[in-house]
Each structure stands twice: as C-alpha cells, then as structure tokens.
PDB file of C-alpha atoms in Angstrom:
ATOM      1  CA  MET A 125     122.060  37.748  81.845  1.00 66.00           C
ATOM      2  CA  LEU A 126     118.895  39.148  83.412  1.00 69.00           C
ATOM      3  CA  VAL A 127     116.986  39.405  80.121  1.00 73.00           C
ATOM      4  CA  PRO A 128     117.434  35.776  78.976  1.00 77.00           C
ATOM      5  CA  PHE A 129     116.842  34.637  82.569  1.00 81.00           C
ATOM      6  CA  LEU A 130     113.477  36.404  82.824  1.00 79.00           C
ATOM      7  CA  ILE A 131     112.340  35.452  79.334  1.00 77.00           C
ATOM      8  CA  MET A 132     113.252  31.795  79.765  1.00 81.00           C
ATOM      9  CA  LEU A 133     111.710  31.828  83.232  1.00 82.00           C
ATOM     10  CA  ARG A 134     108.438  33.006  81.714  1.00 81.00           C
ATOM     11  CA  GLU A 135     108.635  30.611  78.763  1.00 81.00           C
ATOM     12  CA  GLY A 136     109.522  27.747  81.086  1.00 81.00           C
ATOM     13  CA  ILE A 137     106.640  28.486  83.440  1.00 82.00           C
ATOM     14  CA  GLU A 138     104.220  28.650  80.509  1.00 81.00           C
ATOM     15  CA  ALA A 139     105.412  25.234  79.320  1.00 82.00           C
ATOM     16  CA  ALA A 140     105.362  23.873  82.883  1.00 82.00           C
ATOM     17  CA  LEU A 141     101.783  25.087  83.343  1.00 81.00           C
ATOM     18  CA  ILE A 142     100.715  23.302  80.176  1.00 81.00           C
ATOM     19  CA  VAL A 143     102.396  20.070  81.244  1.00 83.00           C
ATOM     20  CA  GLY A 144     101.036  20.439  84.798  1.00 82.00           C
ATOM     21  CA  ILE A 145      97.468  20.952  83.569  1.00 82.00           C
ATOM     22  CA  VAL A 146      97.730  17.911  81.294  1.00 84.00           C
ATOM     23  CA  ALA A 147      99.271  15.709  84.014  1.00 83.00           C
ATOM     24  CA  SER A 148      96.740  16.787  86.650  1.00 83.00           C
ATOM     25  CA  TYR A 149      93.771  16.186  84.364  1.00 84.00           C
ATOM     26  CA  LEU A 150      95.010  12.747  83.362  1.00 85.00           C
ATOM     27  CA  LYS A 151      95.486  11.873  87.024  1.00 83.00           C
ATOM     28  CA  GLN A 152      92.102  13.257  88.091  1.00 83.00           C
ATOM     29  CA  THR A 153      90.245  11.367  85.350  1.00 85.00           C
ATOM     30  CA  GLY A 154      91.971   8.058  86.053  1.00 85.00           C
ATOM     31  CA  ARG A 155      94.058   8.133  82.881  1.00 82.00           C
ATOM     32  CA  GLY A 156      97.476   8.475  84.478  1.00 81.00           C
ATOM     33  CA  ALA A 157      98.728   5.511  82.427  1.00 86.00           C
ATOM     34  CA  TRP A 158      98.949   7.898  79.463  1.00 86.00           C
ATOM     35  CA  MET A 159     101.713   9.977  81.080  1.00 86.00           C
ATOM     36  CA  PRO A 160     104.512   8.248  79.079  1.00 88.00           C
ATOM     37  CA  ALA A 161     102.868   9.650  75.925  1.00 87.00           C
ATOM     38  CA  VAL A 162     103.000  13.111  77.496  1.00 87.00           C
ATOM     39  CA  TRP A 163     106.730  12.768  78.161  1.00 89.00           C
ATOM     40  CA  VAL A 164     107.321  11.561  74.594  1.00 91.00           C
ATOM     41  CA  GLY A 165     105.574  14.688  73.293  1.00 89.00           C
ATOM     42  CA  ILE A 166     107.668  16.900  75.586  1.00 89.00           C
ATOM     43  CA  LEU A 167     110.964  15.265  74.575  1.00 91.00           C
ATOM     44  CA  LEU A 168     110.124  15.520  70.865  1.00 92.00           C
ATOM     45  CA  ALA A 169     109.272  19.220  71.272  1.00 90.00           C
ATOM     46  CA  VAL A 170     112.548  19.890  73.117  1.00 88.00           C
ATOM     47  CA  ALA A 171     114.501  17.958  70.472  1.00 91.00           C
ATOM     48  CA  LEU A 172     112.866  19.958  67.675  1.00 91.00           C
ATOM     49  CA  SER A 173     113.666  23.259  69.398  1.00 87.00           C
ATOM     50  CA  LEU A 174     117.305  22.299  69.929  1.00 86.00           C
ATOM     51  CA  PHE A 175     117.610  21.059  66.351  1.00 90.00           C
ATOM     52  CA  VAL A 176     116.144  24.258  64.878  1.00 87.00           C
ATOM     53  CA  GLY A 177     118.308  26.473  67.105  1.00 84.00           C
ATOM     54  CA  ALA A 178     121.517  24.586  66.340  1.00 83.00           C
ATOM     55  CA  GLY A 179     120.680  24.444  62.638  1.00 85.00           C
ATOM     56  CA  LEU A 180     120.049  28.168  62.345  1.00 81.00           C
ATOM     57  CA  GLN A 181     123.217  28.973  64.269  1.00 78.00           C
ATOM     58  CA  MET A 182     125.345  26.663  62.088  1.00 81.00           C
ATOM     59  CA  VAL A 183     123.872  28.010  58.863  1.00 79.00           C
ATOM     60  CA  SER A 184     124.357  31.643  59.859  1.00 75.00           C
ATOM     61  CA  ALA A 185     128.021  31.013  60.724  1.00 74.00           C
ATOM     62  CA  GLN A 186     128.693  30.188  57.050  1.00 77.00           C
ATOM     63  CA  PHE A 187     127.294  33.462  55.728  1.00 77.00           C
ATOM     64  CA  PRO A 188     129.523  36.329  54.537  1.00 80.00           C
ATOM     65  CA  GLN A 189     129.411  39.488  56.649  1.00 80.00           C
ATOM     66  CA  LYS A 190     126.564  41.337  54.909  1.00 83.00           C
ATOM     67  CA  ALA A 191     124.459  38.193  54.584  1.00 84.00           C
ATOM     68  CA  GLN A 192     125.013  37.458  58.270  1.00 82.00           C
ATOM     69  CA  GLU A 193     123.885  40.985  59.188  1.00 84.00           C
ATOM     70  CA  PHE A 194     120.733  40.467  57.108  1.00 88.00           C
ATOM     71  CA  PHE A 195     120.131  37.083  58.758  1.00 86.00           C
ATOM     72  CA  GLU A 196     120.496  38.624  62.216  1.00 84.00           C
ATOM     73  CA  ALA A 197     118.026  41.353  61.252  1.00 87.00           C
ATOM     74  CA  LEU A 198     115.559  38.718  60.025  1.00 89.00           C
ATOM     75  CA  VAL A 199     115.909  36.693  63.229  1.00 86.00           C
ATOM     76  CA  GLY A 200     115.393  39.876  65.240  1.00 86.00           C
ATOM     77  CA  PHE A 201     112.172  40.741  63.376  1.00 90.00           C
ATOM     78  CA  ILE A 202     110.856  37.206  63.875  1.00 88.00           C
ATOM     79  CA  ALA A 203     111.764  37.384  67.573  1.00 85.00           C
ATOM     80  CA  VAL A 204     109.838  40.658  67.947  1.00 90.00           C
ATOM     81  CA  ILE A 205     106.751  39.125  66.332  1.00 90.00           C
ATOM     82  CA  VAL A 206     107.040  35.956  68.417  1.00 85.00           C
ATOM     83  CA  LEU A 207     107.617  37.772  71.710  1.00 83.00           C
ATOM     84  CA  SER A 208     104.759  40.198  71.118  1.00 88.00           C
ATOM     85  CA  SER A 209     102.321  37.490  70.081  1.00 86.00           C
ATOM     86  CA  MET A 210     103.348  35.428  73.115  1.00 81.00           C
ATOM     87  CA  VAL A 211     102.572  38.310  75.470  1.00 84.00           C
ATOM     88  CA  PHE A 212      99.174  39.075  73.952  1.00 85.00           C
ATOM     89  CA  TRP A 213      98.249  35.400  73.532  1.00 79.00           C
ATOM     90  CA  MET A 214      98.860  34.671  77.204  1.00 77.00           C
ATOM     91  CA  ARG A 215      96.973  37.811  78.222  1.00 76.00           C
ATOM     92  CA  LYS A 216      93.964  36.622  76.215  1.00 75.00           C
ATOM     93  CA  ALA A 217      94.168  32.858  76.774  1.00 69.00           C
ATOM     94  CA  ALA A 218      95.125  32.750  80.470  1.00 66.00           C
ATOM     95  CA  ARG A 219      91.528  32.282  81.626  1.00 69.00           C
ATOM     96  CA  SER A 220      90.586  29.605  79.098  1.00 73.00           C
ATOM     97  CA  ILE A 221      93.814  27.651  78.610  1.00 74.00           C
ATOM     98  CA  LYS A 222      92.885  25.047  81.241  1.00 76.00           C
ATOM     99  CA  SER A 223      89.483  24.216  79.743  1.00 82.00           C
ATOM    100  CA  GLU A 224      90.933  24.208  76.220  1.00 80.00           C
ATOM    101  CA  LEU A 225      93.648  21.718  77.217  1.00 80.00           C
ATOM    102  CA  HIS A 226      91.072  19.510  78.955  1.00 84.00           C
ATOM    103  CA  THR A 227      88.971  19.504  75.775  1.00 84.00           C
ATOM    104  CA  SER A 228      92.028  18.687  73.648  1.00 83.00           C
ATOM    105  CA  ILE A 229      92.919  15.766  75.922  1.00 84.00           C
ATOM    106  CA  ASP A 230      89.369  14.398  75.780  1.00 83.00           C
ATOM    107  CA  ASP A 231      89.369  14.695  71.992  1.00 83.00           C
ATOM    108  CA  ALA A 232      92.754  12.971  71.712  1.00 80.00           C
ATOM    109  CA  LEU A 233      91.653  10.037  73.855  1.00 82.00           C
ATOM    110  CA  ALA A 234      88.110   9.767  72.505  1.00 80.00           C
ATOM    111  CA  HIS A 235      89.000   7.484  69.593  1.00 73.00           C
ATOM    112  CA  SER A 236      89.271   3.740  69.889  1.00 66.00           C
ATOM    113  CA  SER A 237      92.664   3.673  68.147  1.00 72.00           C
ATOM    114  CA  GLY A 238      95.586   6.046  67.798  1.00 75.00           C
ATOM    115  CA  GLN A 239      95.005   7.575  71.221  1.00 78.00           C
ATOM    116  CA  GLY A 240      98.685   7.566  72.178  1.00 80.00           C
ATOM    117  CA  ALA A 241      99.777   9.257  68.944  1.00 85.00           C
ATOM    118  CA  ALA A 242      97.033  11.862  69.267  1.00 84.00           C
ATOM    119  CA  LEU A 243      98.064  12.693  72.850  1.00 84.00           C
ATOM    120  CA  VAL A 244     101.749  12.847  71.866  1.00 88.00           C
ATOM    121  CA  ALA A 245     100.883  15.228  69.022  1.00 87.00           C
ATOM    122  CA  MET A 246      98.758  17.452  71.272  1.00 84.00           C
ATOM    123  CA  VAL A 247     101.494  17.815  73.885  1.00 85.00           C
ATOM    124  CA  PHE A 248     104.176  18.151  71.216  1.00 88.00           C
ATOM    125  CA  PHE A 249     102.516  21.121  69.500  1.00 86.00           C
ATOM    126  CA  ALA A 250     101.680  22.821  72.811  1.00 81.00           C
ATOM    127  CA  VAL A 251     105.249  22.595  74.130  1.00 85.00           C
ATOM    128  CA  ALA A 252     106.966  23.086  70.757  1.00 86.00           C
ATOM    129  CA  ARG A 253     105.375  26.515  70.441  1.00 83.00           C
ATOM    130  CA  GLU A 254     107.077  27.604  73.659  1.00 81.00           C
ATOM    131  CA  GLY A 255     110.355  26.023  72.580  1.00 84.00           C
ATOM    132  CA  LEU A 256     110.457  27.667  69.147  1.00 84.00           C
ATOM    133  CA  GLU A 257     109.545  31.025  70.685  1.00 80.00           C
ATOM    134  CA  SER A 258     112.545  30.611  72.962  1.00 82.00           C
ATOM    135  CA  VAL A 259     114.831  29.669  70.064  1.00 84.00           C
ATOM    136  CA  PHE A 260     114.180  32.843  68.082  1.00 81.00           C
ATOM    137  CA  PHE A 261     114.391  35.021  71.152  1.00 78.00           C
ATOM    138  CA  LEU A 262     117.702  33.525  72.271  1.00 80.00           C
ATOM    139  CA  LEU A 263     119.187  33.786  68.780  1.00 80.00           C
ATOM    140  CA  ALA A 264     118.228  37.460  68.628  1.00 78.00           C
ATOM    141  CA  ILE A 265     119.485  38.309  72.123  1.00 75.00           C
ATOM    142  CA  PHE A 266     122.754  36.380  71.693  1.00 73.00           C
ATOM    143  CA  GLN A 267     123.445  38.153  68.398  1.00 69.00           C
ATOM    144  CA  GLN A 268     122.707  41.631  69.743  1.00 64.00           C
ATOM    145  CA  SER A 269     124.402  41.235  73.112  1.00 61.00           C
ATOM    146  CA  ALA A 270     128.129  40.902  73.659  1.00 54.00           C
ATOM    147  CA  ASN A 271     127.518  39.624  77.174  1.00 55.00           C
ATOM    148  CA  SER A 272     128.838  36.072  77.493  1.00 62.00           C
ATOM    149  CA  ASP A 273     126.622  35.497  80.533  1.00 70.00           C
ATOM    150  CA  ALA A 274     123.475  35.372  78.358  1.00 71.00           C
ATOM    151  CA  PRO A 275     123.522  31.550  77.849  1.00 74.00           C
ATOM    152  CA  LEU A 276     124.017  31.074  81.597  1.00 80.00           C
ATOM    153  CA  GLY A 277     121.076  33.356  82.313  1.00 78.00           C
ATOM    154  CA  ALA A 278     118.878  31.386  79.905  1.00 79.00           C
ATOM    155  CA  LEU A 279     119.897  28.095  81.517  1.00 82.00           C
ATOM    156  CA  LEU A 280     119.188  29.417  85.005  1.00 86.00           C
ATOM    157  CA  GLY A 281     115.791  30.666  83.861  1.00 84.00           C
ATOM    158  CA  ILE A 282     114.913  27.210  82.534  1.00 84.00           C
ATOM    159  CA  LEU A 283     116.076  25.469  85.716  1.00 86.00           C
ATOM    160  CA  VAL A 284     114.178  27.849  88.004  1.00 86.00           C
ATOM    161  CA  SER A 285     111.031  27.517  85.880  1.00 83.00           C
ATOM    162  CA  ILE A 286     111.231  23.719  86.112  1.00 81.00           C
ATOM    163  CA  GLY A 287     111.484  23.961  89.902  1.00 83.00           C
ATOM    164  CA  LEU A 288     108.622  26.452  90.154  1.00 80.00           C
ATOM    165  CA  GLY A 289     106.515  24.441  87.714  1.00 77.00           C
ATOM    166  CA  TYR A 290     106.935  21.299  89.774  1.00 77.00           C
ATOM    167  CA  GLY A 291     106.204  23.243  92.961  1.00 79.00           C
ATOM    168  CA  ILE A 292     102.990  24.634  91.481  1.00 70.00           C
ATOM    169  CA  TYR A 293     101.958  21.161  90.283  1.00 70.00           C
ATOM    170  CA  ALA A 294     102.723  19.588  93.658  1.00 73.00           C
ATOM    171  CA  GLY A 295     100.884  22.392  95.445  1.00 67.00           C
ATOM    172  CA  GLY A 296     103.787  23.612  97.552  1.00 57.00           C
ATOM    173  CA  VAL A 297     104.401  26.868  95.674  1.00 63.00           C
ATOM    174  CA  ARG A 298     101.826  29.644  95.384  1.00 69.00           C
ATOM    175  CA  LEU A 299     102.547  32.086  92.583  1.00 67.00           C
ATOM    176  CA  ASN A 300     100.303  34.941  91.499  1.00 72.00           C
ATOM    177  CA  LEU A 301     100.416  33.998  87.823  1.00 71.00           C
ATOM    178  CA  LYS A 302      98.268  36.917  86.686  1.00 77.00           C
ATOM    179  CA  ARG A 303     100.669  39.431  88.223  1.00 80.00           C
ATOM    180  CA  PHE A 304     103.703  37.444  87.088  1.00 79.00           C
ATOM    181  CA  PHE A 305     102.599  37.395  83.439  1.00 80.00           C
ATOM    182  CA  TYR A 306     101.556  41.055  83.618  1.00 84.00           C
ATOM    183  CA  TRP A 307     104.942  42.392  84.762  1.00 84.00           C
ATOM    184  CA  THR A 308     106.990  40.008  82.626  1.00 82.00           C
ATOM    185  CA  GLY A 309     104.765  40.957  79.687  1.00 84.00           C
ATOM    186  CA  LEU A 310     105.621  44.635  80.157  1.00 87.00           C
ATOM    187  CA  PHE A 311     109.309  43.776  80.407  1.00 86.00           C
ATOM    188  CA  ILE A 312     109.190  41.620  77.272  1.00 86.00           C
ATOM    189  CA  LEU A 313     107.605  44.420  75.227  1.00 89.00           C
ATOM    190  CA  VAL A 314     110.424  46.784  76.241  1.00 88.00           C
ATOM    191  CA  VAL A 315     112.991  44.128  75.301  1.00 86.00           C
ATOM    192  CA  ALA A 316     111.210  43.539  71.974  1.00 88.00           C
ATOM    193  CA  ALA A 317     111.408  47.271  71.208  1.00 90.00           C
ATOM    194  CA  GLY A 318     115.188  47.140  71.694  1.00 88.00           C
ATOM    195  CA  ILE A 319     115.471  44.053  69.466  1.00 88.00           C
ATOM    196  CA  LEU A 320     113.437  45.819  66.770  1.00 90.00           C
ATOM    197  CA  ALA A 321     115.728  48.860  66.816  1.00 89.00           C
ATOM    198  CA  GLY A 322     118.778  46.586  66.734  1.00 87.00           C
ATOM    199  CA  SER A 323     117.350  44.678  63.763  1.00 88.00           C
ATOM    200  CA  LEU A 324     116.959  47.934  61.869  1.00 90.00           C
ATOM    201  CA  ARG A 325     120.641  48.636  62.581  1.00 88.00           C
ATOM    202  CA  HIS A 326     121.576  45.189  61.218  1.00 87.00           C
ATOM    203  CA  LEU A 327     119.607  45.952  58.034  1.00 89.00           C
ATOM    204  CA  HIS A 328     121.657  49.101  57.573  1.00 88.00           C
ATOM    205  CA  GLU A 329     124.913  47.228  58.118  1.00 86.00           C
ATOM    206  CA  ALA A 330     123.732  44.676  55.540  1.00 84.00           C
ATOM    207  CA  GLY A 331     123.265  47.506  53.032  1.00 84.00           C
ATOM    208  CA  VAL A 332     119.497  46.972  52.801  1.00 84.00           C
ATOM    209  CA  TRP A 333     118.236  49.948  54.845  1.00 83.00           C
ATOM    210  CA  ASN A 334     119.901  53.331  54.405  1.00 85.00           C
ATOM    211  CA  SER A 335     117.146  55.786  55.349  1.00 85.00           C
ATOM    212  CA  LEU A 336     116.792  57.790  58.564  1.00 85.00           C
ATOM    213  CA  GLN A 337     120.466  57.309  59.479  1.00 83.00           C
ATOM    214  CA  THR A 338     120.920  60.703  61.127  1.00 87.00           C
ATOM    215  CA  VAL A 339     122.435  60.288  64.595  1.00 86.00           C
ATOM    216  CA  VAL A 340     119.983  61.897  67.027  1.00 87.00           C
ATOM    217  CA  PHE A 341     122.337  62.257  69.987  1.00 85.00           C
ATOM    218  CA  ASP A 342     125.808  61.120  71.011  1.00 84.00           C
ATOM    219  CA  LEU A 343     126.322  59.715  74.504  1.00 87.00           C
ATOM    220  CA  SER A 344     129.536  57.863  73.688  1.00 82.00           C
ATOM    221  CA  ASN A 345     131.517  60.180  75.990  1.00 86.00           C
ATOM    222  CA  VAL A 346     128.946  60.051  78.785  1.00 84.00           C
ATOM    223  CA  LEU A 347     127.674  56.470  78.744  1.00 86.00           C
ATOM    224  CA  PRO A 348     129.451  54.402  76.086  1.00 86.00           C
ATOM    225  CA  VAL A 349     127.806  51.142  75.150  1.00 81.00           C
ATOM    226  CA  SER A 350     131.146  49.417  75.839  1.00 76.00           C
ATOM    227  CA  SER A 351     131.051  50.412  79.537  1.00 80.00           C
ATOM    228  CA  ALA A 352     129.724  48.032  82.171  1.00 73.00           C
ATOM    229  CA  PHE A 353     126.462  49.942  82.655  1.00 77.00           C
ATOM    230  CA  GLY A 354     126.140  50.607  78.921  1.00 77.00           C
ATOM    231  CA  THR A 355     126.529  46.900  78.202  1.00 73.00           C
ATOM    232  CA  LEU A 356     123.866  46.124  80.808  1.00 70.00           C
ATOM    233  CA  LEU A 357     121.435  48.634  79.276  1.00 77.00           C
ATOM    234  CA  SER A 358     122.225  47.357  75.785  1.00 75.00           C
ATOM    235  CA  GLY A 359     121.547  43.758  76.768  1.00 68.00           C
ATOM    236  CA  MET A 360     118.324  44.621  78.585  1.00 70.00           C
ATOM    237  CA  PHE A 361     116.764  47.414  76.528  1.00 74.00           C
ATOM    238  CA  GLY A 362     118.767  47.648  73.303  1.00 75.00           C
ATOM    239  CA  TYR A 363     120.551  50.832  74.388  1.00 79.00           C
ATOM    240  CA  GLN A 364     122.902  52.487  71.889  1.00 83.00           C
ATOM    241  CA  ASP A 365     125.099  55.489  72.672  1.00 84.00           C
ATOM    242  CA  MET A 366     124.642  56.891  69.119  1.00 87.00           C
ATOM    243  CA  PRO A 367     121.132  55.918  67.989  1.00 88.00           C
ATOM    244  CA  THR A 368     119.880  56.893  64.558  1.00 90.00           C
ATOM    245  CA  LEU A 369     116.540  58.519  63.808  1.00 92.00           C
ATOM    246  CA  GLY A 370     115.150  55.305  62.313  1.00 90.00           C
ATOM    247  CA  GLU A 371     116.075  53.275  65.388  1.00 91.00           C
ATOM    248  CA  ILE A 372     114.439  55.763  67.747  1.00 92.00           C
ATOM    249  CA  ILE A 373     111.274  55.946  65.636  1.00 93.00           C
ATOM    250  CA  ALA A 374     111.023  52.138  65.517  1.00 92.00           C
ATOM    251  CA  TYR A 375     111.630  51.866  69.271  1.00 92.00           C
ATOM    252  CA  VAL A 376     109.161  54.577  70.315  1.00 93.00           C
ATOM    253  CA  VAL A 377     106.369  53.678  67.858  1.00 94.00           C
ATOM    254  CA  PHE A 378     106.511  49.957  68.658  1.00 94.00           C
ATOM    255  CA  LEU A 379     106.561  50.580  72.397  1.00 92.00           C
ATOM    256  CA  ALA A 380     103.742  53.143  72.275  1.00 94.00           C
ATOM    257  CA  VAL A 381     101.441  50.928  70.185  1.00 94.00           C
ATOM    258  CA  SER A 382     102.171  47.670  72.024  1.00 92.00           C
ATOM    259  CA  LEU A 383     101.839  49.223  75.486  1.00 92.00           C
ATOM    260  CA  PHE A 384      98.571  50.909  74.474  1.00 92.00           C
ATOM    261  CA  PHE A 385      96.989  47.582  73.566  1.00 90.00           C
ATOM    262  CA  PHE A 386      98.598  45.729  76.452  1.00 89.00           C
ATOM    263  CA  LEU A 387      97.533  48.215  79.124  1.00 87.00           C
ATOM    264  CA  ARG A 388      94.047  48.701  77.701  1.00 84.00           C
ATOM    265  CA  PRO A 389      91.554  47.239  80.207  1.00 76.00           C
ATOM    266  CA  ALA A 390      90.034  43.971  79.070  1.00 60.00           C
ATOM    267  CA  GLN A 391      86.678  45.093  80.516  1.00 53.00           C
ATOM    268  CA  ARG A 392      86.456  47.760  77.843  1.00 48.00           C
ATOM    269  CA  GLN A 393      86.581  45.154  75.109  1.00 46.00           C
ATOM    270  CA  THR A 394      84.025  42.978  76.907  1.00 45.00           C
ATOM    271  CA  ALA A 395      81.681  45.917  77.410  1.00 48.00           C
ATOM    272  CA  ALA A 396      81.978  46.902  73.766  1.00 48.00           C
ATOM    273  CA  ALA A 397      81.121  43.375  72.674  1.00 44.00           C
ATOM    274  CA  ALA A 398      78.131  43.258  75.022  1.00 47.00           C
ATOM    275  CA  SER A 399      76.763  46.565  73.684  1.00 51.00           C
ATOM    276  CA  ARG A 400      76.577  45.308  70.093  1.00 51.00           C
ATOM    277  CA  PRO A 401      73.048  44.652  68.868  1.00 51.00           C
ATOM    278  CA  THR A 402      72.048  41.031  68.519  1.00 46.00           C
ATOM    279  CA  HIS A 403      69.894  39.666  65.731  1.00 46.00           C
TER     280      HIS A 403
END
C-alpha cells in the first residue's frame, strides 16, 4: 500500500504542479477565460490513461499462462524505464518547467484561430504523460504484489496529491518540492530495481530466460515472502526469499548505476560544460 501511495502522490503532485502553473499564468495574464480548455485537456488525458490501463488489463486476462508471464515481464520493463526517466526528467527539468510551460501557453494562444484546440492539446500531452507513467507503474506493481491494499494506496495517493496541489496553488500549503522530489526519487529507483528483478523472474516463468537461475541464498525458513513482513518487503522493494543470481545481478547493477547518476552533483556537470572551449 505504501509504494503505490508514494508513487501516485508524486505523480499526482507533478500533474498538479503543471495544472497549477498553467492556471496561475492564465490568471496572471488576464486569460482566465481559457480555463475550460485546460479542464478539457485534463479530462481527456485522464480518460486516455484509464482507457489504456483497462485495455491492457483486459487483454492480459485472456492470455494463457506463459504468455501472461511474458506480458507481465514486458509491463515491468516498461515500468522501470518510465519510472527511471520520470525521476531523471524531473531532476533536470524542475528549474525550467515553469518557463517552458509559460512559453508553450503563449505559443498556443498566439494564433488568431485554433487557440482553444492548441491549449487543450498542450495540457493534454503534459498531463497524459503523468497518467500513462502511472498506468504502467500500477500494472507492474499490481502484478508483482499480492497485497490487495495496493489499489487503495494508489487512490489515497491521488486524493492527497489533489489536496496538496490545490493547497500549493491557493498558497496555503508550503512544500519543499526539491527535497520532496529528491527523496521520492531515491525511493522510486529502489522500487524500480525490485520491479526489474521481478520482471526477469517473469521471463523465466514464461520460458524465455533460463540463464543465471542458481539460487544465491534461501531465507524461506527465516523470512518467507508469504509472511506479513516478507509481503511488505516484497511489495516495497521486490524482496524474494530465494532470489536467483540473475535477479540479484539485475537488482544490484541497476541500483548502482541509477543511484550513481542520480546522486552525482549537478554542479559537476555544469562546471564541465563551462570548462569546454568555445569557438
């Protein structure tokens, strides 16, 4: 429950920030009459996300066992890519997202005709990205977790993010967004490592991946994955009581590489760019 709550809280706050920036800019520039177009874009993005999620879930339910295992592995790999890119995109774009959205709004409303459609499209694509990210994450976490509280956690995360987003927009809630995205980013990378290892396990069960299947250690008598704490660790970090060599390699390598780039100071990159010779 905690994992989908935190992920959907982060996704929801990202979407709320985008909507809040758009709404504030329209209001500040005397173009508040365009807000209905913003809501149309938001509703279309939500509808698309729900449609894609429901469609994928319905299609996967018709697969035979091995095909379903392969599908779950594929969804897991996509979720890892999406989650990782989301973390690094926000880390890079946090400082410029406001100015970029302002520019996009000005461009959308600069033409003499088709302004409403352009604004709807801009908001739609901005919010749809967050929605589709959430879809693949939730599919992966629901498939790899036996915890029935996961949908409730996701719903609570969305509701809390809506409340916080409105509070930030209205000015009554002060949230250190830099610190929030930093710690949730670290958490998401750990979750993504667990999803990656679980996807490798699904590939093996689908008969596609049969290498590195040596069991490294057996904790089934000490901390079985079926126990309450084992289930919690499995849902949060992809814990398995009998992990294979391939799963451990995937987990450790992904986490080491992603954390290296995530924790690397941004100043180092800026300094390196500034030291390059100019022509």
